[in-house]
Amino acid sequence: MVWTMATFIGFTILVAVISYVKTKGDDQSTADGYFLAGRGLPGFVIAGSLLLTNLSAEQLVGTNGQTWSVGMSPMAFEIVAAPCCIVLALFAAPRYLKSGITTIPELIGLRYDRSTKLWFSIAYILLYIVVQIPVILYSGSLVFENIFNVSGILGVTKFQAVIILCIIISIIGSIYAIFGGLKAVAVSDTVNGIGLLIGGFMIPFFALSVLGKTAGGDGLSVIDGMRFLIENHSDMLNSIAPADSLPPAVPWPTVFTGLFFLGLQSWCTHQSFIQRVLAAKNLKEAQKGALYCAFLKIIGFMYLALPGVIAYALFELQGDQVSMMDEAYPQLVAQVVPAPLMGFFAAVMLGAILSSFNSVLNSVDTMFTMDIYAEFVDRNASEDKLVKVGKNVGIIFAVLTTIVGPLIYFFPAGLKTFLDSLVMLIALPVLTAVFGGFFFKHLPKYSAKVILVLHVVCYGSFLLFLGSEFHYLYAVFVLLPLELLVMFLFNQRNRAKHPEAWEQKDVGAVDLTPWKYRWVATALILICVAAVYIAFSPLGIGTWNYPQPW
């Protein structure tokens, strides 16, 4: 325990010190300085921050819990992110930087009108406060409860330990998000990203080693573990799930349809992701960051999906029981990571948790301040006033999400499934509004509002009445084309009344010269995506005998 605490505290302090040194003296008195890091982030920082904003305990716990339950098909959430990052780099980023926006609702306001901007700002903020940040807090607390046995140390119940840990994570994360601004968040993300890659890859290595020894291997235990996995659980290594699969599996027809649409909203319109790209020095650095991140997402299955399958094989061999899927990964970590390294891994996990928490909290602050306060409350507010409002509202939002976070304890269906299915209630109409606004040049101003109402009614009805019979990704697959079709009809009808086309203005915020190697990087990314899918299929190490969910 001494070694664990020493390495945990040491790495956590190291990240804080580096973040302080790198942001010391930065001008955070202006909105651009505080919310967009002065529009000066380089590509590698954008890539690290994108990765860490996306990765948190709800993914490490949730996705590995899903693969423990149904095999490798949930790895699609990682692999499909790569082509979505390509769309971000080649299509979305040039258009966002051209308008010099701070938030996605701001872009929606420019394309439609002020009231539409308000609608989407409120919807996004509610989604983050009620669903996304609470899930991040809860999943993080669950990991630390399993690693450190907080309930046993303090003599409290598991739920009480979750409450305590949610409060601690919220306080630490709020310091970065509220008092450090986006620059502090991005720098800490980059350092933690390096640690996460090291710590994340430790888990399958140690887990395969333990599996190989447990299975009675007589050679290199890691190779023995992989051999045992392939020979005895090849069905779990198949990423091609049947078309009628239900969550947490990912049916094969939805991988590059519904899941791709979900990925587009995450990587191309999710404020906490996009804010890093909006803070780029120029378009070249923005495209570098997005495409570097795509490569990192492709290898992410090795620590976000494979450990769950290893956990299934190991626990079955040992006769261990796991009561719920969200406990599989923490239990594996507690069992296979050597004590001297446990503190480092815990610190890396804390960094991933804090990254997602403070990134989303910073984005909520930004949207409220720039899209609601500056637009509808005080249009003459000074730069200094806006920064103060952002910090104050950040404290309020942090308290609210800390109250909601522990309540996720009572949702037994799994963190990842809960989060992904609910996020689409608001996120998909945002994607439709943004991309439809670029595609169709004659849209009436009310069209995005109609899409928002239509989607909430249709998707909400699906979750209530058909969610137990059909995978939610099928609903996403149907609704996005349907909503774009509605926009097309609006566009055609309005063209006759208003023949003048909407044109996006270049405000000259940054240099828009693209990265010259963007197409080479794109080709390599797509080849890697295909290679990974072939490897984890019946053409590779999987079999057609797909496992039944636990």
Coordinates of C-alpha atoms in Angstrom, one line a residue, residues 19-211:
S19 CA 0.5 21.9 -16.1
Y20 CA 1.4 24.9 -13.8
V21 CA 4.7 25.5 -15.5
K22 CA 3.3 25.3 -19.0
T23 CA 0.4 27.7 -18.2
K24 CA 2.2 30.1 -15.9
G25 CA 2.0 33.6 -17.3
D26 CA -0.6 32.8 -19.9
D27 CA -3.2 35.6 -20.5
Q28 CA -6.5 34.2 -19.2
S29 CA -8.2 37.6 -18.9
T30 CA -9.8 37.3 -22.3
A31 CA -12.5 34.9 -23.5
D32 CA -10.1 33.4 -26.2
G33 CA -7.3 33.0 -23.7
Y34 CA -9.5 31.3 -21.1
F35 CA -11.9 29.2 -23.3
L36 CA -9.7 28.6 -26.3
A37 CA -6.1 28.7 -24.9
G38 CA -5.4 31.8 -27.0
R39 CA -5.9 29.8 -30.2
G40 CA -2.4 28.4 -30.0
L41 CA -2.5 24.6 -29.5
P42 CA -0.1 22.5 -31.6
G43 CA -1.2 19.2 -33.3
F44 CA 0.4 16.8 -30.7
V45 CA -1.3 18.6 -27.8
I46 CA -4.7 18.5 -29.7
A47 CA -4.2 14.8 -30.3
G48 CA -3.4 14.1 -26.7
S49 CA -6.2 16.2 -25.4
L50 CA -8.7 14.7 -27.8
L51 CA -7.7 11.2 -26.7
L52 CA -7.9 12.0 -23.0
T53 CA -11.2 13.9 -23.4
N54 CA -12.7 10.8 -25.0
L55 CA -11.0 8.3 -22.7
S56 CA -12.2 8.0 -19.1
A57 CA -13.1 5.4 -16.6
E58 CA -16.5 5.0 -18.1
Q59 CA -14.8 3.7 -21.3
L60 CA -12.1 1.6 -19.5
V61 CA -14.7 0.2 -17.2
G62 CA -17.7 0.2 -19.5
T63 CA -16.2 -1.0 -22.8
N64 CA -14.1 -3.7 -21.1
G65 CA -17.2 -4.7 -19.2
Q66 CA -19.1 -5.0 -22.5
T67 CA -16.4 -7.2 -24.0
W68 CA -16.3 -9.4 -20.9
S69 CA -20.1 -9.9 -21.5
V70 CA -20.3 -10.4 -25.3
G71 CA -16.8 -10.6 -26.8
M72 CA -15.0 -8.2 -29.0
S73 CA -17.8 -6.5 -31.0
P74 CA -17.8 -3.4 -28.7
M75 CA -14.3 -2.6 -29.9
A76 CA -16.1 -1.0 -32.8
F77 CA -16.6 2.1 -30.6
E78 CA -12.8 2.5 -30.8
I79 CA -12.0 1.5 -34.4
V80 CA -14.9 3.5 -36.0
A81 CA -13.7 6.6 -34.2
A82 CA -10.7 6.6 -36.6
P83 CA -12.8 7.4 -39.8
C84 CA -14.8 9.9 -37.8
C85 CA -11.5 11.7 -36.9
I86 CA -10.8 11.8 -40.7
V87 CA -14.2 13.5 -41.2
L88 CA -13.2 16.0 -38.5
A89 CA -9.9 16.7 -40.1
L90 CA -10.9 17.0 -43.7
F91 CA -14.5 18.3 -43.5
A92 CA -15.5 19.8 -40.2
A93 CA -12.3 21.5 -38.9
P94 CA -11.8 23.7 -42.0
R95 CA -15.3 25.0 -41.7
Y96 CA -15.2 25.5 -38.0
L97 CA -12.0 27.5 -38.1
K98 CA -13.2 29.5 -41.0
S99 CA -16.0 30.9 -38.9
G100 CA -13.7 31.5 -35.9
I101 CA -16.4 30.0 -33.5
T102 CA -15.9 29.2 -29.8
T103 CA -18.8 26.8 -29.5
I104 CA -21.0 24.5 -31.7
P105 CA -24.2 26.3 -30.6
E106 CA -22.5 29.6 -31.8
L107 CA -22.1 28.0 -35.3
I108 CA -25.8 26.9 -35.2
G109 CA -26.7 30.5 -34.3
L110 CA -24.7 31.8 -37.2
R111 CA -26.4 29.4 -39.6
Y112 CA -30.0 29.7 -38.3
D113 CA -30.9 32.3 -35.7
R114 CA -30.4 33.4 -32.0
S115 CA -33.3 31.4 -30.7
T116 CA -32.1 28.2 -32.3
K117 CA -28.7 28.8 -30.7
L118 CA -30.4 29.1 -27.3
W119 CA -32.4 25.9 -27.8
F120 CA -29.3 23.8 -28.6
S121 CA -27.2 25.4 -25.9
I122 CA -29.7 24.5 -23.2
A123 CA -30.2 21.0 -24.6
Y124 CA -26.4 20.4 -24.7
I125 CA -25.9 21.8 -21.2
L126 CA -28.7 19.6 -19.8
L127 CA -27.2 16.5 -21.5
Y128 CA -23.8 17.1 -20.0
I129 CA -25.0 17.9 -16.5
V130 CA -27.6 15.2 -16.2
V131 CA -25.9 12.3 -18.1
Q132 CA -22.3 12.7 -19.3
I133 CA -20.5 14.3 -16.3
P134 CA -22.3 12.2 -13.7
V135 CA -21.4 9.0 -15.6
I136 CA -17.7 10.1 -15.7
L137 CA -17.8 10.8 -11.9
Y138 CA -19.5 7.5 -11.0
S139 CA -17.3 5.3 -13.2
G140 CA -14.2 6.9 -11.8
S141 CA -15.3 6.4 -8.3
L142 CA -16.1 2.8 -9.1
V143 CA -12.5 2.2 -10.3
F144 CA -10.9 3.7 -7.2
E145 CA -13.3 1.8 -4.9
N146 CA -12.1 -1.5 -6.4
I147 CA -8.4 -0.5 -6.5
F148 CA -8.1 1.0 -3.0
N149 CA -11.1 -0.6 -1.2
V150 CA -12.2 2.8 0.1
S151 CA -15.4 1.3 1.7
G152 CA -13.3 -1.2 3.7
I153 CA -10.7 1.4 4.8
L154 CA -13.3 3.9 5.9
G155 CA -15.8 1.4 7.2
V156 CA -18.7 2.6 5.0
T157 CA -20.9 1.0 2.4
K158 CA -19.9 0.8 -1.2
F159 CA -22.5 3.5 -2.2
Q160 CA -21.2 5.8 0.5
A161 CA -17.6 5.3 -0.8
V162 CA -18.8 6.2 -4.3
I163 CA -20.3 9.4 -2.9
I164 CA -17.0 10.3 -1.2
L165 CA -14.9 9.6 -4.3
C166 CA -17.3 11.5 -6.6
I167 CA -16.7 14.6 -4.3
I168 CA -12.9 14.2 -4.4
I169 CA -12.7 13.7 -8.2
S170 CA -15.1 16.7 -8.7
I171 CA -13.0 19.0 -6.5
I172 CA -9.6 18.1 -8.2
G173 CA -11.1 18.2 -11.7
S174 CA -12.8 21.6 -11.0
I175 CA -9.4 23.1 -10.1
Y176 CA -8.1 22.4 -13.6
A177 CA -11.3 23.3 -15.5
I178 CA -12.4 26.4 -13.5
F179 CA -9.2 28.0 -12.5
G180 CA -6.8 26.8 -15.2
G181 CA -8.9 27.3 -18.3
L182 CA -8.6 25.2 -21.5
K183 CA -4.7 25.5 -21.7
A184 CA -4.3 23.8 -18.3
V185 CA -6.8 21.1 -19.3
A186 CA -5.0 20.5 -22.6
V187 CA -1.5 20.3 -21.1
S188 CA -2.6 18.0 -18.3
D189 CA -4.4 15.8 -20.9
T190 CA -1.2 15.5 -22.9
V191 CA 0.9 14.4 -19.9
N192 CA -1.8 12.0 -18.7
G193 CA -2.2 10.7 -22.3
I194 CA 1.4 9.5 -22.3
G195 CA 0.8 7.9 -18.9
L196 CA -2.5 6.3 -20.0
L197 CA -0.9 4.7 -23.0
I198 CA 1.8 3.2 -20.8
G199 CA -0.6 2.2 -18.0
G200 CA -3.3 1.0 -20.4
F201 CA -1.0 -1.3 -22.3
M202 CA 0.2 -2.7 -19.0
I203 CA -3.1 -4.3 -18.3
P204 CA -3.4 -6.8 -21.2
F205 CA 0.3 -7.6 -20.8
F206 CA 0.0 -8.5 -17.1
A207 CA -3.4 -10.1 -17.6
L208 CA -2.2 -12.4 -20.4
S209 CA 0.8 -13.3 -18.2
V210 CA -1.4 -14.3 -15.3
L211 CA -3.7 -16.2 -17.7

